[in-house]
mmCIF file of C-alpha atoms and ligand atoms in Angstrom:
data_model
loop_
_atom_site.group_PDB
_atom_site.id
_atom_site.type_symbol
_atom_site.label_atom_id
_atom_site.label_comp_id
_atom_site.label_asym_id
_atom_site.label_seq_id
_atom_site.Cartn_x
_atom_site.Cartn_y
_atom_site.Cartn_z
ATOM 1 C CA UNK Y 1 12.362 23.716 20.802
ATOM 2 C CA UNK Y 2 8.708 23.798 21.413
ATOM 3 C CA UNK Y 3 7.411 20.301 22.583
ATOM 4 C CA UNK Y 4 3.955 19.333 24.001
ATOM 5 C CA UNK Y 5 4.261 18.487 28.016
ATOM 6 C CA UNK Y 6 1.743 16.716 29.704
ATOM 7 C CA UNK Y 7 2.315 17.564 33.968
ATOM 8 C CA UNK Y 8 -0.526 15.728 35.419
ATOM 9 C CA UNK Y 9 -2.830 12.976 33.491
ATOM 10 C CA UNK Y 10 -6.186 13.588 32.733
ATOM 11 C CA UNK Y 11 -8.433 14.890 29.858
ATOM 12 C CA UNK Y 12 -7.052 16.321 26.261
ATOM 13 C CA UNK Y 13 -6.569 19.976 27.935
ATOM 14 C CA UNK Y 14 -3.554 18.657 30.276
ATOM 15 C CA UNK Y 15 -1.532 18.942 27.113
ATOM 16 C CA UNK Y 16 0.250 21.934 27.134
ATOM 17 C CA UNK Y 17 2.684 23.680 24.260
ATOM 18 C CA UNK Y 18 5.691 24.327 26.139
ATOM 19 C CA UNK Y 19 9.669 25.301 25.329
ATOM 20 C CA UNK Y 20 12.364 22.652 26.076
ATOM 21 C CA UNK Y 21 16.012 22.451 25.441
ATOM 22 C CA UNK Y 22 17.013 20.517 22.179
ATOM 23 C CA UNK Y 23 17.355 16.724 23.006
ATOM 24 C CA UNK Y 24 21.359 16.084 22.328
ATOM 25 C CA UNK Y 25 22.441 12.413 21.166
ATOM 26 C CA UNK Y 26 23.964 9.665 22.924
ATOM 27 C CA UNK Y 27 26.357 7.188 20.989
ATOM 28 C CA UNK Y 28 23.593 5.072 19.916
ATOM 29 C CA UNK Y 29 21.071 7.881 19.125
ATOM 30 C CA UNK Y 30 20.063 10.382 16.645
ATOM 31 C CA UNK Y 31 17.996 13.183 17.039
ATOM 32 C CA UNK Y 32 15.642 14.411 13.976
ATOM 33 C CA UNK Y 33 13.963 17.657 13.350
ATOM 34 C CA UNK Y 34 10.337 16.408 13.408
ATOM 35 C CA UNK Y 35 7.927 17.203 10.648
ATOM 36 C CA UNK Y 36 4.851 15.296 11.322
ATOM 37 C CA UNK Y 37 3.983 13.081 14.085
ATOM 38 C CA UNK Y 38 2.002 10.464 14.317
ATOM 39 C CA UNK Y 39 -1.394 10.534 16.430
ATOM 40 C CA UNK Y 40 -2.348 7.137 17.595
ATOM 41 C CA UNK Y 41 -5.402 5.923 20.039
ATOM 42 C CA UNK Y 42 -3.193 4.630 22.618
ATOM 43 C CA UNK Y 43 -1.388 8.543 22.756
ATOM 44 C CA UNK Y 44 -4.626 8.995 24.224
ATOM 45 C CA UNK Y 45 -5.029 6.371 26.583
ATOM 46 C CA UNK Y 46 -1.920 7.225 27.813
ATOM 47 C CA UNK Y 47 -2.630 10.697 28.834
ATOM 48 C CA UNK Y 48 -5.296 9.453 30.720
ATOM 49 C CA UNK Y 49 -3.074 7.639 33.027
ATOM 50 C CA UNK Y 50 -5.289 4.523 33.562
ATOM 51 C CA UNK Y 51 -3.460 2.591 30.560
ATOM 52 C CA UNK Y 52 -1.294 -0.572 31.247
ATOM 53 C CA UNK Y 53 1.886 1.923 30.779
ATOM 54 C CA UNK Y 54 2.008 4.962 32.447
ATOM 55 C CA UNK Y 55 5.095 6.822 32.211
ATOM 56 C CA UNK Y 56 7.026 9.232 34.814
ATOM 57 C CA UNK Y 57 6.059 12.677 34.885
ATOM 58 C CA UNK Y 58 6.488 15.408 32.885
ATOM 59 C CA UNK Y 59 6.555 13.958 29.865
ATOM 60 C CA UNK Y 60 6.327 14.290 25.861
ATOM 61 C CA UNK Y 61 3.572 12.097 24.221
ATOM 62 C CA UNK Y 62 4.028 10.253 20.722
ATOM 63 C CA UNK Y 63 5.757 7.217 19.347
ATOM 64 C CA UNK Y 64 5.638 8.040 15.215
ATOM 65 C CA UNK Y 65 7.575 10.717 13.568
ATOM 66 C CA UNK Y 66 8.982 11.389 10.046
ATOM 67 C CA UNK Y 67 11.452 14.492 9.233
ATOM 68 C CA UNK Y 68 15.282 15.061 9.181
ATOM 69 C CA UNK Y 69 18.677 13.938 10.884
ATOM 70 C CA UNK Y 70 20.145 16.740 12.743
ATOM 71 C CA UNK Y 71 22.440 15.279 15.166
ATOM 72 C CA UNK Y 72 23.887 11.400 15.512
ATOM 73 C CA UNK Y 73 25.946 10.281 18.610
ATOM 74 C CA UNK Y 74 29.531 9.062 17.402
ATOM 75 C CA UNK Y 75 28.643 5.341 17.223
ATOM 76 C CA UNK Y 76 25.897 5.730 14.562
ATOM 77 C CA UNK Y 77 27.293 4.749 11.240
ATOM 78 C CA UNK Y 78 23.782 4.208 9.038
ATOM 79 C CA UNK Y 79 22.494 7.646 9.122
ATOM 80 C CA UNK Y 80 24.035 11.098 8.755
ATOM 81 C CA UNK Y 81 22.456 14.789 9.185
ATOM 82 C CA UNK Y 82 20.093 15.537 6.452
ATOM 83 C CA UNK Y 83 18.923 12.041 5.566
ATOM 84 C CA UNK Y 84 15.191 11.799 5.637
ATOM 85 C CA UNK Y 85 14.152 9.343 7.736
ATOM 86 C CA UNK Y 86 11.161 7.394 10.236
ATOM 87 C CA UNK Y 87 11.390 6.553 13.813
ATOM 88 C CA UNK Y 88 9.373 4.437 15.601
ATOM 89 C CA UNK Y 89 9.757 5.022 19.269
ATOM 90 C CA UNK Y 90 11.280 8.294 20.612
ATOM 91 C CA UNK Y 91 13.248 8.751 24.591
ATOM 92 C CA UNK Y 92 11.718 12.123 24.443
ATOM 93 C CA UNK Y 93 8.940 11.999 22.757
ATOM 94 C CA UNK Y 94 7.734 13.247 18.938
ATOM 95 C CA UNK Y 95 4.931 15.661 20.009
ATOM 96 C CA UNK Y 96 8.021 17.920 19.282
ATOM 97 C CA UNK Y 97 9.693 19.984 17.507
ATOM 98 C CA UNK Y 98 12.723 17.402 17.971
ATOM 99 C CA UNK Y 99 13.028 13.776 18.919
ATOM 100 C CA UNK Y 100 15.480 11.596 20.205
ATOM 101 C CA UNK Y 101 15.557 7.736 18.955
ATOM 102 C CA UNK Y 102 18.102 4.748 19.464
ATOM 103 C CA UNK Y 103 19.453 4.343 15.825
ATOM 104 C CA UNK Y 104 17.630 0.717 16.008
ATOM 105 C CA UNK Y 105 14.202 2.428 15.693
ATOM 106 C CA UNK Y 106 15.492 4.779 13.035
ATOM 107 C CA UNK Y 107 14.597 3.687 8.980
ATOM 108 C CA UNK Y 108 15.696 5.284 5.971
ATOM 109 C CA UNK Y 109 12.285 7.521 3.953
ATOM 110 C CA UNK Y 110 12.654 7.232 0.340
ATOM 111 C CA UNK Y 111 12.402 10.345 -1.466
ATOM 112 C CA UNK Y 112 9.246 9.928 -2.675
ATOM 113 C CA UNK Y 113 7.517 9.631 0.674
ATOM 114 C CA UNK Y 114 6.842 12.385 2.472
ATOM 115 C CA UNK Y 115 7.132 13.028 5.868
ATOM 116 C CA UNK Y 116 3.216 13.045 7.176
ATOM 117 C CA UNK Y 117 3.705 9.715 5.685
ATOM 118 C CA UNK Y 118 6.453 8.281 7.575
ATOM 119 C CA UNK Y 119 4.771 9.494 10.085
ATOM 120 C CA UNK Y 120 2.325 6.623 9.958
ATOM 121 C CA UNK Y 121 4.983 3.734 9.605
ATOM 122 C CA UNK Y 122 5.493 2.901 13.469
ATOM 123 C CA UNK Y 123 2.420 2.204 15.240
ATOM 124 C CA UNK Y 124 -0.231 1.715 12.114
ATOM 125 C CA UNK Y 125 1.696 -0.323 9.675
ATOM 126 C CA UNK Y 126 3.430 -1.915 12.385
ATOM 127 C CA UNK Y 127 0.265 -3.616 13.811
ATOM 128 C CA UNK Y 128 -1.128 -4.508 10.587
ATOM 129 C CA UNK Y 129 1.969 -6.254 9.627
ATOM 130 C CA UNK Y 130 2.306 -8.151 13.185
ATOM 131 C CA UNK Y 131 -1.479 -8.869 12.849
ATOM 132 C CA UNK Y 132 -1.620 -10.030 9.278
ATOM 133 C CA UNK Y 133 2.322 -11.627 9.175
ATOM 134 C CA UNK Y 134 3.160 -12.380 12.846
ATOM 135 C CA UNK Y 135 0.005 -13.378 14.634
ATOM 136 C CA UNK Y 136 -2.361 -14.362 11.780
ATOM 137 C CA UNK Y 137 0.355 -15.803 9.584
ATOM 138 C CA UNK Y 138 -1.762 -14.721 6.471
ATOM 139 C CA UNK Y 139 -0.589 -16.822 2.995
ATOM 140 C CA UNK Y 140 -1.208 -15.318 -0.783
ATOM 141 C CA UNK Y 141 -4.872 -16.613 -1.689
ATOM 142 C CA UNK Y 142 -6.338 -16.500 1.698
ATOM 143 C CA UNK Y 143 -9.209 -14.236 1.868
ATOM 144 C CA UNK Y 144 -9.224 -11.489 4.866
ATOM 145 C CA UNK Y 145 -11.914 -9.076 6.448
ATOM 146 C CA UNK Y 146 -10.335 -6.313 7.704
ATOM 147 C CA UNK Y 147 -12.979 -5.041 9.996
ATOM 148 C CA UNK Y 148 -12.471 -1.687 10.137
ATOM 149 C CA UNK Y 149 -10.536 -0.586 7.093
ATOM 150 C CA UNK Y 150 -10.781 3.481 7.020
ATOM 151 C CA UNK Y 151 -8.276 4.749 9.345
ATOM 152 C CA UNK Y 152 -4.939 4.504 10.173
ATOM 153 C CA UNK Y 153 -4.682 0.347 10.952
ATOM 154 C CA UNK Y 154 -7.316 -0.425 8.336
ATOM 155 C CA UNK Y 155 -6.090 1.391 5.698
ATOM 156 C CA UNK Y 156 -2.263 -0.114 6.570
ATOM 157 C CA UNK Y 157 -3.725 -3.657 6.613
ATOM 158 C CA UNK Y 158 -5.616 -3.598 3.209
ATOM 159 C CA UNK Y 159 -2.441 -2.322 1.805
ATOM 160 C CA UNK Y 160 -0.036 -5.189 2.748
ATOM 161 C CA UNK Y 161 -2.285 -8.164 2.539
ATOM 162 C CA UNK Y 162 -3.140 -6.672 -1.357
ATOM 163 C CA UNK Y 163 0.129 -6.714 -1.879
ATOM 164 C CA UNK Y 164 0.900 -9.992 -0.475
ATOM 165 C CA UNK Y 165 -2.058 -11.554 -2.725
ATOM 166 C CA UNK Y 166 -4.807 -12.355 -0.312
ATOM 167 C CA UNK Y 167 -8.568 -11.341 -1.331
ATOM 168 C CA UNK Y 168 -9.441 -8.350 0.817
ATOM 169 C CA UNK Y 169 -12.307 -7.168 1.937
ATOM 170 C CA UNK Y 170 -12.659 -4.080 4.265
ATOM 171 C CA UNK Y 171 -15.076 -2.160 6.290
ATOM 172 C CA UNK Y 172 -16.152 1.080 7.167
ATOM 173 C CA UNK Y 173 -18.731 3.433 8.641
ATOM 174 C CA UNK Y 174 -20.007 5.592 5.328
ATOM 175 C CA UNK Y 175 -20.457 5.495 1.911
ATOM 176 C CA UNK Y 176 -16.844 7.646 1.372
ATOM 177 C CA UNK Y 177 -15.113 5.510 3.814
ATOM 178 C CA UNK Y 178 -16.015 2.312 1.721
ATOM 179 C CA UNK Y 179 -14.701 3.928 -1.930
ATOM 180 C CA UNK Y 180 -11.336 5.059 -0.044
ATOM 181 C CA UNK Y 181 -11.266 1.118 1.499
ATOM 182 C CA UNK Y 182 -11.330 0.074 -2.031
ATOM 183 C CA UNK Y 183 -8.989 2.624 -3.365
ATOM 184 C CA UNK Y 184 -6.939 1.608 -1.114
ATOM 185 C CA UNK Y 185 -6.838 -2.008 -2.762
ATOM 186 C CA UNK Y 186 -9.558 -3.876 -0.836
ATOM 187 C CA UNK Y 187 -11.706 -5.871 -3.797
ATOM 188 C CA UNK Y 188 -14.804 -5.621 -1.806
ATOM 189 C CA UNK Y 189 -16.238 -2.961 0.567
ATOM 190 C CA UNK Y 190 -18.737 -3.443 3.268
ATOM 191 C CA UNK Y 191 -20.720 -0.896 5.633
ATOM 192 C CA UNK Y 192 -20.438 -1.553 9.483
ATOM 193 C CA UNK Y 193 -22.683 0.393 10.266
ATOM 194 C CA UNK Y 194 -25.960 -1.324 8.104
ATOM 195 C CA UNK Y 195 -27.779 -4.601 8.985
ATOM 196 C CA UNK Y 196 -26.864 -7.470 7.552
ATOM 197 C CA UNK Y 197 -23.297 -6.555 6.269
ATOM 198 C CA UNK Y 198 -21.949 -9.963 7.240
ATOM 199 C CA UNK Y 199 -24.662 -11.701 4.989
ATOM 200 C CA UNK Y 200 -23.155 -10.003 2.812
ATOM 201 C CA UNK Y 201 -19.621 -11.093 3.335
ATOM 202 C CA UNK Y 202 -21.120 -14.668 3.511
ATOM 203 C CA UNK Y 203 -22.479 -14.106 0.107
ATOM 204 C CA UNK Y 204 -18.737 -12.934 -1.239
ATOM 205 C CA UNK Y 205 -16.932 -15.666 0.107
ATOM 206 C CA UNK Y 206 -19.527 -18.701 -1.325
ATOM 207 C CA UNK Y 207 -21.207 -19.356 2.385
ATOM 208 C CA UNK Y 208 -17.128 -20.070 3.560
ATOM 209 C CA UNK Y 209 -16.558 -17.308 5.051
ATOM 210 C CA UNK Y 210 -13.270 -15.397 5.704
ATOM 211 C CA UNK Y 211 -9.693 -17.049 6.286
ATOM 212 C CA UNK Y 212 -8.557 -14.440 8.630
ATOM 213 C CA UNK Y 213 -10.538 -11.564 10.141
ATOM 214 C CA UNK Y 214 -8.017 -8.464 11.480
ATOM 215 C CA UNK Y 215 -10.508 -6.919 14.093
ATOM 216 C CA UNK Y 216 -9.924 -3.431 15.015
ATOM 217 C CA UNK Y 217 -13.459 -2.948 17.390
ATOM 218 C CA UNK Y 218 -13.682 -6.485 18.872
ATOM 219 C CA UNK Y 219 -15.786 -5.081 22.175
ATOM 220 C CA UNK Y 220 -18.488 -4.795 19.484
ATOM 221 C CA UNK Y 221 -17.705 -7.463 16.633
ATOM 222 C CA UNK Y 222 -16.010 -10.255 18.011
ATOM 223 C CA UNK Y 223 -19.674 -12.888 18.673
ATOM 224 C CA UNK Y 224 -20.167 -12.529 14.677
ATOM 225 C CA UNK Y 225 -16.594 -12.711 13.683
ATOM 226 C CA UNK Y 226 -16.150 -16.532 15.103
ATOM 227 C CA UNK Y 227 -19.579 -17.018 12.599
ATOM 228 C CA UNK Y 228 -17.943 -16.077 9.525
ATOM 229 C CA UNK Y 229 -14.463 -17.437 9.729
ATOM 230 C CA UNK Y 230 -13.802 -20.328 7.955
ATOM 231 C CA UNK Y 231 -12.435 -23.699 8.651
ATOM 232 C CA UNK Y 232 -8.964 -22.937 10.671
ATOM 233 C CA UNK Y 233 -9.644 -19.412 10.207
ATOM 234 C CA UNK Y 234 -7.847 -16.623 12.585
ATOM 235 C CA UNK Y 235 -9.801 -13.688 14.338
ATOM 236 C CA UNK Y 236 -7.114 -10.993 15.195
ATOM 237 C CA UNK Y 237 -8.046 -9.046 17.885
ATOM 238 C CA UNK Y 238 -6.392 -5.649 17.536
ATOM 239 C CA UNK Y 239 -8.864 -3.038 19.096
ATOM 240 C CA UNK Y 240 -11.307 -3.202 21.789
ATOM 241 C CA UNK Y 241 -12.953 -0.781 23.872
ATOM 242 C CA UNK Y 242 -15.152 -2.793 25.961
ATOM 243 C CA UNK Y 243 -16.269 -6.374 26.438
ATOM 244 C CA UNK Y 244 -18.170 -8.936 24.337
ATOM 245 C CA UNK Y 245 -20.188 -11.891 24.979
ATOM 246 C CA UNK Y 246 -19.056 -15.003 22.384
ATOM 247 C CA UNK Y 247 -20.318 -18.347 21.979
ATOM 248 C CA UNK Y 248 -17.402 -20.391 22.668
ATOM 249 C CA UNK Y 249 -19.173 -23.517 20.492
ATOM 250 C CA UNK Y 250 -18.701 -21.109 17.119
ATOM 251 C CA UNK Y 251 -14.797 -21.907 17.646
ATOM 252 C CA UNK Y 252 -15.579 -25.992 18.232
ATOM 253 C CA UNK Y 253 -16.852 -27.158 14.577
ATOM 254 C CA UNK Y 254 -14.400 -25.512 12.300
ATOM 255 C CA UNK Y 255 -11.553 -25.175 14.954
ATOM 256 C CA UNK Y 256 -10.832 -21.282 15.135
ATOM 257 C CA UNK Y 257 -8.922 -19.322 17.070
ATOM 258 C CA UNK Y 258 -8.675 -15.750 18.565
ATOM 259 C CA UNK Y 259 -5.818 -14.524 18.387
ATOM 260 C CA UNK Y 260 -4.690 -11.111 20.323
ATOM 261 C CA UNK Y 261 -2.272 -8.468 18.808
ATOM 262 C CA UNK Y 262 -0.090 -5.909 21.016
ATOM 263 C CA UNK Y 263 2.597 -4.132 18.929
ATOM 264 C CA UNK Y 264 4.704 -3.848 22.219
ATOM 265 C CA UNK Y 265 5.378 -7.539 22.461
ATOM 266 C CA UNK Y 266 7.367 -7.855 19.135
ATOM 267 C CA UNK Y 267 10.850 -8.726 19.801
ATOM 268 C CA UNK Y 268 13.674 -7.501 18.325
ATOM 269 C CA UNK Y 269 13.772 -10.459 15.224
ATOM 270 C CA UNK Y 270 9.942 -9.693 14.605
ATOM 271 C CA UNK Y 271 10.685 -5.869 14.994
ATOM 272 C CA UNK Y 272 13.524 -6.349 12.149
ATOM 273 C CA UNK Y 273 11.568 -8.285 10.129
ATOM 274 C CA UNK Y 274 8.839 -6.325 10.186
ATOM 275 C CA UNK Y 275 10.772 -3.194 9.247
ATOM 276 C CA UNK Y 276 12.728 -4.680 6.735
ATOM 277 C CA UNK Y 277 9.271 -5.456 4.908
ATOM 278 C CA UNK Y 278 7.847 -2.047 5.645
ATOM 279 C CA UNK Y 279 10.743 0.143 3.760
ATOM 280 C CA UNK Y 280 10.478 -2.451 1.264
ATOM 281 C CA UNK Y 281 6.933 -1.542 0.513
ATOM 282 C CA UNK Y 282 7.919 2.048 0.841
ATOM 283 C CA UNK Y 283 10.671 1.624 -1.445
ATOM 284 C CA UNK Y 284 8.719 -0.352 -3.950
ATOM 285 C CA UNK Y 285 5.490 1.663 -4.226
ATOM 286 C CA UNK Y 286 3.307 -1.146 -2.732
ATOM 287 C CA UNK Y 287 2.873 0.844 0.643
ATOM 288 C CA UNK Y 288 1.202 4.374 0.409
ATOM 289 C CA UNK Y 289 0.064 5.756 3.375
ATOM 290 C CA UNK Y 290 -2.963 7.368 3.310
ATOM 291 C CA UNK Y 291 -3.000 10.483 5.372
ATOM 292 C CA UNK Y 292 -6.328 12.220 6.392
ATOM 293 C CA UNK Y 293 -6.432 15.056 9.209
ATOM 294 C CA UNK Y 294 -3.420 17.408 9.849
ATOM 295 C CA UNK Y 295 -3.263 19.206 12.772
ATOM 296 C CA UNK Y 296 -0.950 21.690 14.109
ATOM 297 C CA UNK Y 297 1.418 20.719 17.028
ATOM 298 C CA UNK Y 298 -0.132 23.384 19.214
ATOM 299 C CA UNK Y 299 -3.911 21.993 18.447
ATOM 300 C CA UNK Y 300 -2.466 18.473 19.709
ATOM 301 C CA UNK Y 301 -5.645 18.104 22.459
ATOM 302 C CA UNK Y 302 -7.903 18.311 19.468
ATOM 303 C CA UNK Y 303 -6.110 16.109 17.682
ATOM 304 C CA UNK Y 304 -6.247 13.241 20.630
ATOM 305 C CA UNK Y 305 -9.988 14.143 20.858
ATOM 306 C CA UNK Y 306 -10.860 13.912 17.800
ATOM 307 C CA UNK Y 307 -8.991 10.555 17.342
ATOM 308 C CA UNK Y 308 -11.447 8.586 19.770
ATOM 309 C CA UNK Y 309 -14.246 9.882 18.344
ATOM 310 C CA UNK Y 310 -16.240 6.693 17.277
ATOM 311 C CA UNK Y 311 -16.712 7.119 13.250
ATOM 312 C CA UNK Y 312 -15.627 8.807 10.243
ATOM 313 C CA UNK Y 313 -12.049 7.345 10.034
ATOM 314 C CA UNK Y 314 -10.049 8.535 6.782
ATOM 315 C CA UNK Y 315 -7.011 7.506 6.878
ATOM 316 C CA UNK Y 316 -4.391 7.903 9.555
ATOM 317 C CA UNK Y 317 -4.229 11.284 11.361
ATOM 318 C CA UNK Y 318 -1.023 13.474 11.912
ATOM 319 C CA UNK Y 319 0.493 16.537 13.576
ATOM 320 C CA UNK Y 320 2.420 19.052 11.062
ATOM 321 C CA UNK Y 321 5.071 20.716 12.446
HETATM 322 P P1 NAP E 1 -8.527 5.065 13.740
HETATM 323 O O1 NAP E 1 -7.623 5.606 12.683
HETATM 324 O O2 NAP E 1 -9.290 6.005 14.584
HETATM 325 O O3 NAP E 1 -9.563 4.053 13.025
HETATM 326 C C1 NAP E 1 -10.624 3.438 13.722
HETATM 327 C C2 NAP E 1 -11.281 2.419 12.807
HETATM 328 O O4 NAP E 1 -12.310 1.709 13.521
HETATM 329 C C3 NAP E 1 -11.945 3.065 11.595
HETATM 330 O O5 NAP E 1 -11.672 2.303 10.434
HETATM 331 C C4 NAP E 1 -13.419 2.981 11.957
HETATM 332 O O6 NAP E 1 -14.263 2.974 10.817
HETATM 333 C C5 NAP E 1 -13.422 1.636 12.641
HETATM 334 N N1 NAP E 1 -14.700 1.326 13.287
HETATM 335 C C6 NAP E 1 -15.606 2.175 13.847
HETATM 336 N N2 NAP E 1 -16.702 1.471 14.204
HETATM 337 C C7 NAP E 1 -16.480 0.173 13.859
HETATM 338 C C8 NAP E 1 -17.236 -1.029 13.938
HETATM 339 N N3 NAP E 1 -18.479 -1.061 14.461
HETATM 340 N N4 NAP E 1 -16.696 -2.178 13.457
HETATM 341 C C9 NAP E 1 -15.451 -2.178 12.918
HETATM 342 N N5 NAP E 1 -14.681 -1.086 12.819
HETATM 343 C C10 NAP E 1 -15.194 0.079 13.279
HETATM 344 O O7 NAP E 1 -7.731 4.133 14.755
HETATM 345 P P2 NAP E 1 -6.476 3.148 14.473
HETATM 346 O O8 NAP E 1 -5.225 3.866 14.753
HETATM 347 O O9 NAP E 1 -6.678 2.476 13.159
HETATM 348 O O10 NAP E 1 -6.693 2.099 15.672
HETATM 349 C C11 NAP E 1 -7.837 1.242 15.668
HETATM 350 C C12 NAP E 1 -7.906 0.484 17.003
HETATM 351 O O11 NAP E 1 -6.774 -0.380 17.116
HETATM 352 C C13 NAP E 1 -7.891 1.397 18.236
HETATM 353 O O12 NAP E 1 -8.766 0.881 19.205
HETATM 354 C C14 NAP E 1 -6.459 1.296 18.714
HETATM 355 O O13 NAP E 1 -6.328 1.527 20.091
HETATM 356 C C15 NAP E 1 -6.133 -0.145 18.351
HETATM 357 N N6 NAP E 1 -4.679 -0.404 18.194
HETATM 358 C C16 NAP E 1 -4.158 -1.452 18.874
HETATM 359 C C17 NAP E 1 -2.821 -1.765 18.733
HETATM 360 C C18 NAP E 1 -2.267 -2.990 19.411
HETATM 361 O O14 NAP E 1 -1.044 -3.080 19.606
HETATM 362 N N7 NAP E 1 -3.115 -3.933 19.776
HETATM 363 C C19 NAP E 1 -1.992 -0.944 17.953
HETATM 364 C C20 NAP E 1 -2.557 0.124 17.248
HETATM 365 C C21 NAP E 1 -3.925 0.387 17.378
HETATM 366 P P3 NAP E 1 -15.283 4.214 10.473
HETATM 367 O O15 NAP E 1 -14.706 5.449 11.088
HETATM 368 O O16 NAP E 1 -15.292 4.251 8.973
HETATM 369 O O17 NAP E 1 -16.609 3.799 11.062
#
């Protein structure tokens, strides 16, 4: 199978289109014939090698994949070849043409979703949920900013808390990337990028300001989120690329908290809960994931360069295979 190898950290150009042998399956496992995978920021930070993890060398980037069963080891019982499914984490890797994944991070795709967007199930949809459900514990009726609504977090966030029955109201860098916020089900659409966007939001909201704010650029946001949240509100800190200088007082008088989000720390309740909700919303029609760029496996440095570029998010980004 071709796979993408990456021999030595560094810049996008260490990542190299190489051939492999196909992964076979353990008992536990099943291996699927990917057809898009998902391309995340932290793929990136990864490669770099100066991210918290750093795995062993060689190795296969990419956590998010949707396509087909080919193989299952002889103690997997939910899933059979053919049956379209999602994975979530991958031994080997999904920048490939095959991946392996325990059957626990394996969920069912219903016919009517296609692969690019299972593809955007694991790492995207996964963090909103934890953010919005886990960390933020968001009710129907709250009202939420989702600062930073266009790409492939954003656009997973606005979804689910719609559907749940909160007011939404999302963010983004351009005129286009507020009308796909609001298609996306967001009542209200800001511009991060003009002056005086969270007067704005102040205005929307009756001078209360926002229940919970799901932050995905706290490095630059995070001072002016604690001045909009409401009494008891929750700032969730999902992204950051930097540091921030806050005035700890704007948390005193209406008793707020930050509240920090890593997708790796869900345990294995959370991770079934979550999952269970997210092929529900599949199932159902609430969830729809938006995909914008696709790239071809062998263009996979462009794709990780082009996914920390700083504006002009549409939606979450895959590679086709
Ligand atoms: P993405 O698809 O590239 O989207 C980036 C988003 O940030 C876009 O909506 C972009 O909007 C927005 N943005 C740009 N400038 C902004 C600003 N000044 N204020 C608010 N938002 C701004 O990336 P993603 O996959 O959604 O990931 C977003 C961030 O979350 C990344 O930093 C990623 O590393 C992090 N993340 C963390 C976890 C975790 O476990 N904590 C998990 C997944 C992702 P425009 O392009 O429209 O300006």
């Amino acid at each position: 199978m071709k796979a993408i190898r990456v021999h030595q950290f560094g810049g996008p150009e260490v990542l190299k289109l190489e051939e492999l042998p196909d992964p076979q399956p353990g008992p536990e496992q099943v291996v699927i014939r990917v057809h898009a995978a998902g391309v995340n920021p932290v793929d990136a930070y990864i490669r770099t090698g100066t991210y918290v993890f750093k795995p062993n060398l060689p190795y296969t980037p990419g956590y998010d994949a949707g396509g087909m069963v080919t193989a299952i080891g002889r103690d997997v019982k939910k899933f059979k070849s053919g049956d379209r499914v999602y994975i979530t984490e991958s031994t080997t890797g999904t920048y490939a043409e095959r991946a392996l994944a325990d059957q626990s991070k394996v969920h069912p795709l219903p016919d009517h979703v296609s692969f690019e967007q299972g593809a955007a199930m694991g790492v995207p949809y996964g963090t909103a949920y934890r953010g919005l459900f886990q960390r933020a514990h968001a009710k129907p009726g709250e009202t939420v900013l989702i600062h930073g609504a266009s790409g492939g977090v954003g656009t997973a966030a606005v979804q689910l808390a719609r559907a749940a029955g909160m007011i939404v109201i999302g963010t983004a860098g351009s005129e286009d990337g507020i009308k796909l916020v609001t298609e996306q089900g967001a009542q209200y659409g800001l511009n991060h990028s003009k002056d005086g966007y969270l007067d704005e939001l102040m205005k929307l909201t009756n001078g209360q300001g926002v229940n919970v704010i799901i932050e995905l650029l706290a490095n630059k946001n995070l001072g002016r989120d604690l001045t909009v949240l409401a009494r008891n509100g929750r700032a969730i800190v999902i992204g950051s690329r930097g540091t921030v200088e806050i005035d700890p007082r704007n948390t005193m008088g209406r008793e707020t908290d930050i509240r920090g989000v890593t997708l790796g720390s869900t345990s294995e309740p959370e991770y079934r809960e979550m999952h269970a909700a997210l092929t529900a919303g599949l199932e159902n029609g609430t969830l729809r994931p938006l995909i914008g760029k696709k790239i071809p496996l062998a263009d996979a440095a462009r794709a990780q360069e082009e996914i920390m570029q700083p504006s002009g998010a549409h939606g979450k980004m895959v590679l086709v295979l």
